[in-house]
Short mmCIF file of C-alpha atoms in Angstrom, two decimals:
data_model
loop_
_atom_site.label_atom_id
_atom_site.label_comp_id
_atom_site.label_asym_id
_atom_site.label_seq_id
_atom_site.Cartn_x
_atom_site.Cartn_y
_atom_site.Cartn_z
CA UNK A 1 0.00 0.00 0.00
CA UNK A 2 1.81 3.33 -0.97
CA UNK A 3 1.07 6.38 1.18
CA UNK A 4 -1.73 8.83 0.62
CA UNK A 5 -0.73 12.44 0.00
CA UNK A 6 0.20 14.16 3.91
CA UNK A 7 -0.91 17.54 2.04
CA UNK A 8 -4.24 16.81 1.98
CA UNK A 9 -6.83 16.69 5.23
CA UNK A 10 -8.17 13.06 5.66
CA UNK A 11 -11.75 13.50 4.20
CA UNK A 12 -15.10 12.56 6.12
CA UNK A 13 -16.69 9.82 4.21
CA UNK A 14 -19.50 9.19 6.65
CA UNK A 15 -22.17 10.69 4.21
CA UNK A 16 -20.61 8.90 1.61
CA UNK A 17 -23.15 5.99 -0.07
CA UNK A 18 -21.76 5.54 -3.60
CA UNK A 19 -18.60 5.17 -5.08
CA UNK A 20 -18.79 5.90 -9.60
CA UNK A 21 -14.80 4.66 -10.85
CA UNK A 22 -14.09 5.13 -13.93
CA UNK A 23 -12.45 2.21 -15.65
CA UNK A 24 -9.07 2.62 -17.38
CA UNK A 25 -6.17 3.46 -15.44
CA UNK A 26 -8.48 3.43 -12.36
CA UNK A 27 -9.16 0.00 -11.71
CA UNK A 28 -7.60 -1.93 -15.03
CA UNK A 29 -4.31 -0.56 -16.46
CA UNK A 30 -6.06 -0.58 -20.04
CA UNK A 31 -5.21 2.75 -20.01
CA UNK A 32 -2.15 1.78 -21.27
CA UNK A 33 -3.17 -0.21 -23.91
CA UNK A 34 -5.50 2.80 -25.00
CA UNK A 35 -2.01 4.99 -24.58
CA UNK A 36 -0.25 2.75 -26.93
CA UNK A 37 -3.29 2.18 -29.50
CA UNK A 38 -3.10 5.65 -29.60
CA UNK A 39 0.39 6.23 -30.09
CA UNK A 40 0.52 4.04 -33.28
CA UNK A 41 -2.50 6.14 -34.64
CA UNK A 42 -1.28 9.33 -34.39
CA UNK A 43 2.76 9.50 -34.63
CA UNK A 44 2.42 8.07 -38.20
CA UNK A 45 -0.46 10.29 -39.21
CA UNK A 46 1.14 13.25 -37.49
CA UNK A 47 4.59 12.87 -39.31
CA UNK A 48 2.52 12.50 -42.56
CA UNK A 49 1.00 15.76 -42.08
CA UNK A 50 4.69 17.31 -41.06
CA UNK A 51 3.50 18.61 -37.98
CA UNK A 52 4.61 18.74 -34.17
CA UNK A 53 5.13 14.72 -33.66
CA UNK A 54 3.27 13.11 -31.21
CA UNK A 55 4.64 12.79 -27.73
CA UNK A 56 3.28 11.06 -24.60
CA UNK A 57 2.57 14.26 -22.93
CA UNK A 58 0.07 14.56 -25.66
CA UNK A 59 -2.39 11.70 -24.25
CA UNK A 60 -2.79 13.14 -21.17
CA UNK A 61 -3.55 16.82 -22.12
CA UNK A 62 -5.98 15.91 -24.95
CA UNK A 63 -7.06 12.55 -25.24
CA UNK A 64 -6.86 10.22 -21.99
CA UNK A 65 -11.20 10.40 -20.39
CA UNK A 66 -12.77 11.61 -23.30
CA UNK A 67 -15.16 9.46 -26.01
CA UNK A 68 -13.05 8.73 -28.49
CA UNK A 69 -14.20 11.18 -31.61
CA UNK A 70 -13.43 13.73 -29.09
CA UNK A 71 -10.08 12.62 -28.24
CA UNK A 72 -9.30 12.53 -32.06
CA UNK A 73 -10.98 16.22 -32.56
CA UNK A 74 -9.46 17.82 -29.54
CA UNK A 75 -5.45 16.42 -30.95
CA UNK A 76 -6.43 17.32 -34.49
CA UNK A 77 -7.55 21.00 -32.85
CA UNK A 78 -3.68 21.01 -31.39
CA UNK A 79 -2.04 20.66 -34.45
CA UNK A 80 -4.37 23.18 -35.99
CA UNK A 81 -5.70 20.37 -37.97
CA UNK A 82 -9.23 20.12 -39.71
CA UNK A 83 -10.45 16.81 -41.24
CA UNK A 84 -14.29 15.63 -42.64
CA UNK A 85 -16.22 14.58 -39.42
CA UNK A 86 -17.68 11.21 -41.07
CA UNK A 87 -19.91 8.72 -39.47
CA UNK A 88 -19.57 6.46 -36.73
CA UNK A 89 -20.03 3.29 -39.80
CA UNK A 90 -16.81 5.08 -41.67
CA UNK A 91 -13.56 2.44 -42.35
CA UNK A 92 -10.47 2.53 -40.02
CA UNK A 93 -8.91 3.95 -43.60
CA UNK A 94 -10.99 6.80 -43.83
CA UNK A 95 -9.34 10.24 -43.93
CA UNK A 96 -12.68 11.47 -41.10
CA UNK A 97 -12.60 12.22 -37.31
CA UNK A 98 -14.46 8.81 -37.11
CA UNK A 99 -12.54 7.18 -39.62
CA UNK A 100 -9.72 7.54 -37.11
CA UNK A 101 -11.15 7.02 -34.16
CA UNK A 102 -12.57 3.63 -35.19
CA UNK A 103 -8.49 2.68 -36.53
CA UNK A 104 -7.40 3.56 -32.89
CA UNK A 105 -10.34 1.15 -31.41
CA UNK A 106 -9.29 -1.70 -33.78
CA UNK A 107 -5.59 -1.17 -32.55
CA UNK A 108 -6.84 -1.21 -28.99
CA UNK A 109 -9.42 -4.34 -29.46
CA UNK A 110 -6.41 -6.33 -30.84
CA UNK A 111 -3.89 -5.35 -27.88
CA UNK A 112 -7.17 -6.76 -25.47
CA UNK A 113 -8.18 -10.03 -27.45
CA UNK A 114 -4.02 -10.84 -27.59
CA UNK A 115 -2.81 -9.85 -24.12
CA UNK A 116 -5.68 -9.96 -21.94
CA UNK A 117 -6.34 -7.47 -18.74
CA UNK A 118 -5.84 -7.86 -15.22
CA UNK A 119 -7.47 -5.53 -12.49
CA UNK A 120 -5.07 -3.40 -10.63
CA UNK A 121 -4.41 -5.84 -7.17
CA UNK A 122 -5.03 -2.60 -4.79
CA UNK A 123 -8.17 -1.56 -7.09
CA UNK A 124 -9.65 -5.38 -6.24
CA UNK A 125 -8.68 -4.94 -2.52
CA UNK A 126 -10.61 -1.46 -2.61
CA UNK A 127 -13.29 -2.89 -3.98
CA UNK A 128 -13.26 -5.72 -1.80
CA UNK A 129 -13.42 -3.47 1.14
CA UNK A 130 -16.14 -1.45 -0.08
CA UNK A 131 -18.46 -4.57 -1.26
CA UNK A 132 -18.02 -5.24 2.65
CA UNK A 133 -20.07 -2.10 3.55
CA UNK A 134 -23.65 -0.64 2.74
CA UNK A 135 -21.92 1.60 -0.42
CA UNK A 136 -22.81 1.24 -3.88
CA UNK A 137 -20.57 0.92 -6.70
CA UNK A 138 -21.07 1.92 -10.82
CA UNK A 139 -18.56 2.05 -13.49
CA UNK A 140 -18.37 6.02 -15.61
CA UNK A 141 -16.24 5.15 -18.57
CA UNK A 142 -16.36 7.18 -21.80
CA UNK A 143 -15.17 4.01 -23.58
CA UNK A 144 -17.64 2.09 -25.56
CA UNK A 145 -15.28 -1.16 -24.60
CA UNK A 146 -16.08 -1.05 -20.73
CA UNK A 147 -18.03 -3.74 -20.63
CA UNK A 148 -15.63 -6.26 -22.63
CA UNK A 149 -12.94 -4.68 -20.38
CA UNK A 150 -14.61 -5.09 -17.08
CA UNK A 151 -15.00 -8.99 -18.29
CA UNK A 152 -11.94 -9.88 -19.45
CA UNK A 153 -10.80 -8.38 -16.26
CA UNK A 154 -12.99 -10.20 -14.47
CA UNK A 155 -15.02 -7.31 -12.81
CA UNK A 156 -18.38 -7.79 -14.72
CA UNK A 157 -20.11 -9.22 -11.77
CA UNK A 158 -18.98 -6.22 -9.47
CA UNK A 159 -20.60 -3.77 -11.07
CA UNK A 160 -24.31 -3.52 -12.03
CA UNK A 161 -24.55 -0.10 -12.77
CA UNK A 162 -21.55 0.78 -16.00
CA UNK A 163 -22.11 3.92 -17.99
CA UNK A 164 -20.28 3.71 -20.90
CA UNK A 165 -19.67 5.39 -24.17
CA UNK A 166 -22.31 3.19 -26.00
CA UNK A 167 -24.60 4.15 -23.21
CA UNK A 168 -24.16 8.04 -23.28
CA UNK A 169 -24.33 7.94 -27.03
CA UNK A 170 -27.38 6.53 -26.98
CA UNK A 171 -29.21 8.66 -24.37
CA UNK A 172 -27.45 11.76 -25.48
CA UNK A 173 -25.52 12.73 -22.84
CA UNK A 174 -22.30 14.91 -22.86
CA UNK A 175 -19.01 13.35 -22.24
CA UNK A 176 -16.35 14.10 -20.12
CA UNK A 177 -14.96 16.96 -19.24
CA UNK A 178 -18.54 17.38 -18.42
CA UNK A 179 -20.36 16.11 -15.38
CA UNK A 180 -23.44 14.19 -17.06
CA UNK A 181 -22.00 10.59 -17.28
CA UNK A 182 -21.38 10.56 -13.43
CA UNK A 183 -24.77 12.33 -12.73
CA UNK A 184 -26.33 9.86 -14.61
CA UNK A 185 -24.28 6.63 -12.89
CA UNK A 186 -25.34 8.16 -9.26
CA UNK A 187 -28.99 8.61 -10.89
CA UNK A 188 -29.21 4.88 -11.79
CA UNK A 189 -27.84 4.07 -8.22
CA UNK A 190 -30.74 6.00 -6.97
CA UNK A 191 -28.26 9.19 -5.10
CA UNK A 192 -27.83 12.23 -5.20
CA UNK A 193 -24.40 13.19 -6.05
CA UNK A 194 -23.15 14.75 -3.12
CA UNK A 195 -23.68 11.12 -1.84
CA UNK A 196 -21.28 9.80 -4.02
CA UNK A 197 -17.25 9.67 -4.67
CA UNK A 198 -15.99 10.43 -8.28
CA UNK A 199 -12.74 8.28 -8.97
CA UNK A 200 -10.46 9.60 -11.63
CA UNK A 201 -6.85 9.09 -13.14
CA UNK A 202 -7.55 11.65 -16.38
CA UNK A 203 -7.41 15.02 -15.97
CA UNK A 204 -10.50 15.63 -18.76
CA UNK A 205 -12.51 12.92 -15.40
CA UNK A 206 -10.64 15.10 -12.52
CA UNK A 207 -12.61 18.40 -14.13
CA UNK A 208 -15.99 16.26 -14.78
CA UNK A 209 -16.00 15.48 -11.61
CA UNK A 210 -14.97 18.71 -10.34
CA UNK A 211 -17.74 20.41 -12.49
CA UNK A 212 -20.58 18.43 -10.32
CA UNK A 213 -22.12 18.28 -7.30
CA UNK A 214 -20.07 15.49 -5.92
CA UNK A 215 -19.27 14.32 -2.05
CA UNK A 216 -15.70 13.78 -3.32
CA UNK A 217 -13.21 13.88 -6.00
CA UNK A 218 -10.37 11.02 -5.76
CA UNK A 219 -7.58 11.40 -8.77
CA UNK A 220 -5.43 8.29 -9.23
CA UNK A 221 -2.37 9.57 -10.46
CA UNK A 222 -1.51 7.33 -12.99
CA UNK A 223 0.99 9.63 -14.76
CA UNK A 224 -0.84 12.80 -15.01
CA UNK A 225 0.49 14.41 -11.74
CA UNK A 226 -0.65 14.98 -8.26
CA UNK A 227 -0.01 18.73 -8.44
CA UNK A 228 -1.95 18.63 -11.72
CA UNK A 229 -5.00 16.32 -10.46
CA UNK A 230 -5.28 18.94 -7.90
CA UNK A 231 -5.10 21.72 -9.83
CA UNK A 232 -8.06 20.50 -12.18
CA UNK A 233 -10.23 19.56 -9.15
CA UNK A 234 -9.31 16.61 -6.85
CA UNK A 235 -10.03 16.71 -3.45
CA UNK A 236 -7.54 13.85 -2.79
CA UNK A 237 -4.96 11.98 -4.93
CA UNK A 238 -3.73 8.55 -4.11
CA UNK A 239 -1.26 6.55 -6.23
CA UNK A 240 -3.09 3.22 -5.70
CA UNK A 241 -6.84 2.99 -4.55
CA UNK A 242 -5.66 0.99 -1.39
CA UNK A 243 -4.66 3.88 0.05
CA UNK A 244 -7.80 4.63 0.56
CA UNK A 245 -9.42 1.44 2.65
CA UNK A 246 -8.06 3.53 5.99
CA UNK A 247 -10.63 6.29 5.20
CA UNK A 248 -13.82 3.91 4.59
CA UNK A 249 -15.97 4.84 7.82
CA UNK A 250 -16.25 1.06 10.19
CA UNK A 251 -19.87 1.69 11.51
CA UNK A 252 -20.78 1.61 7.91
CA UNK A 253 -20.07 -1.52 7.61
CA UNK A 254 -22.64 -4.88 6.58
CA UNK A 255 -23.55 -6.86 9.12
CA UNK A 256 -21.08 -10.15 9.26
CA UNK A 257 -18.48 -8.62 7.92
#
């Protein structure tokens, strides 16, 4: 267990009833896979275009949290590049915003269906300690993979509540940086959202998170920078979600456990 951040006053979690994680880099380290799938998008097209190449640093400020066709428009807008939106059906070849975005989600399928996913060891003991007291749980991931994620990880059965990319697509509701995914995951758990915890490693989740009504905004610094997290909105910031078992109030706990 690595130790939480001194700097910051231990919160009061005894109103707390519902925790919303988001999925990559939170509590599966598919955020890396993501990073790379989009790494082998972009550098070639980049150089192609004889522009600023792309550089790590670039994931974080414009991609990392967001649905994917925003990702690709917001690192397009960086490099002061315009391209034909498309459609969601267009070819990984296609010159489009969507055209892209779906050749960075076959890149990041094939990574999955090859190497597999494990949850993050002190992510499962979090949730372990949580599932042992009256708190609800939901998955806010602007990924439209979530749910193959959370099963190849073997989380599927944890969560019954997962609002994902397909799922805010469909109803219409903004992505992150805005707030509406995680309203809508501590909606379906039936709280209001100053009952609930937003868990983030990206800094585009740190401000959605930030921008509502929230009990509590946890950044999982998972490259982006504790100073940073902080900056955009986090409350706390913890290098493994472990660190935060200490903090989960004991008179909350089930009974038998």
């Amino acid at each position: 267990m690595a130790t939480t951040d001194d700097s910051i006053a231990r919160p009061d979690l005894t109103g707390i009833r519902g925790w919303l994680f988001d999925l990559d880099g939170v509590l599966t380290p598919t955020a890396e896979v993501h990073m790379h799938a989009w790494a082998r998008l972009f550098a070639p097209f980049l150089e192609s275009r004889g522009v600023k190449p792309y550089e790590t640093a670039d994931y974080f400020a414009y991609i990392d949290g967001k649905p994917r066709y925003d990702g690709v428009r917001s690192l397009l807008a960086s490099r002061g590049i315009t391209l034909p939106e498309g459609t969601p059906d267009d070819p990984p070849t296609a010159e489009t915003v969507c055209g892209l975005g779906n050749r960075k989600n076959d890149a990041f399928n094939e990574s999955l269906a090859e190497d597999g996913v494990e949850a993050y060891p002190a992510s499962v003991a979090f949730l372990d300690a949580v599932a042992a007291t009256d708190a609800e749980v939901a998955v806010v991931s602007s990924s439209k993979n979530a749910p193959s994620v959370l099963a190849t990880a073997g989380l599927a059965d944890r969560f019954e509540v997962v609002v994902h990319g397909g799922v805010a697509a469909e109803h219409g509701i903004p992505g992150k940086p805005a707030p509406d995914t995680y309203e809508y995951g501590a909606e379906l758990l039936g709280l209001p959202t100053t009952a609930c915890v937003v868990v983030e490693d990206a800094e585009s989740g740190v401000q959605a998170g930030a921008a509502g009504d929230f009990g509590l905004v946890v950044g999982v610094d998972r490259g982006a920078g504790h100073e940073n997290l902080r900056r955009l909105g986090a409350d706390l910031v913890v290098f493994e979600l472990d660190e935060l078992i200490p903090l989960l109030p004991q008179h909350h706990r089930k009974a038998g456990s």
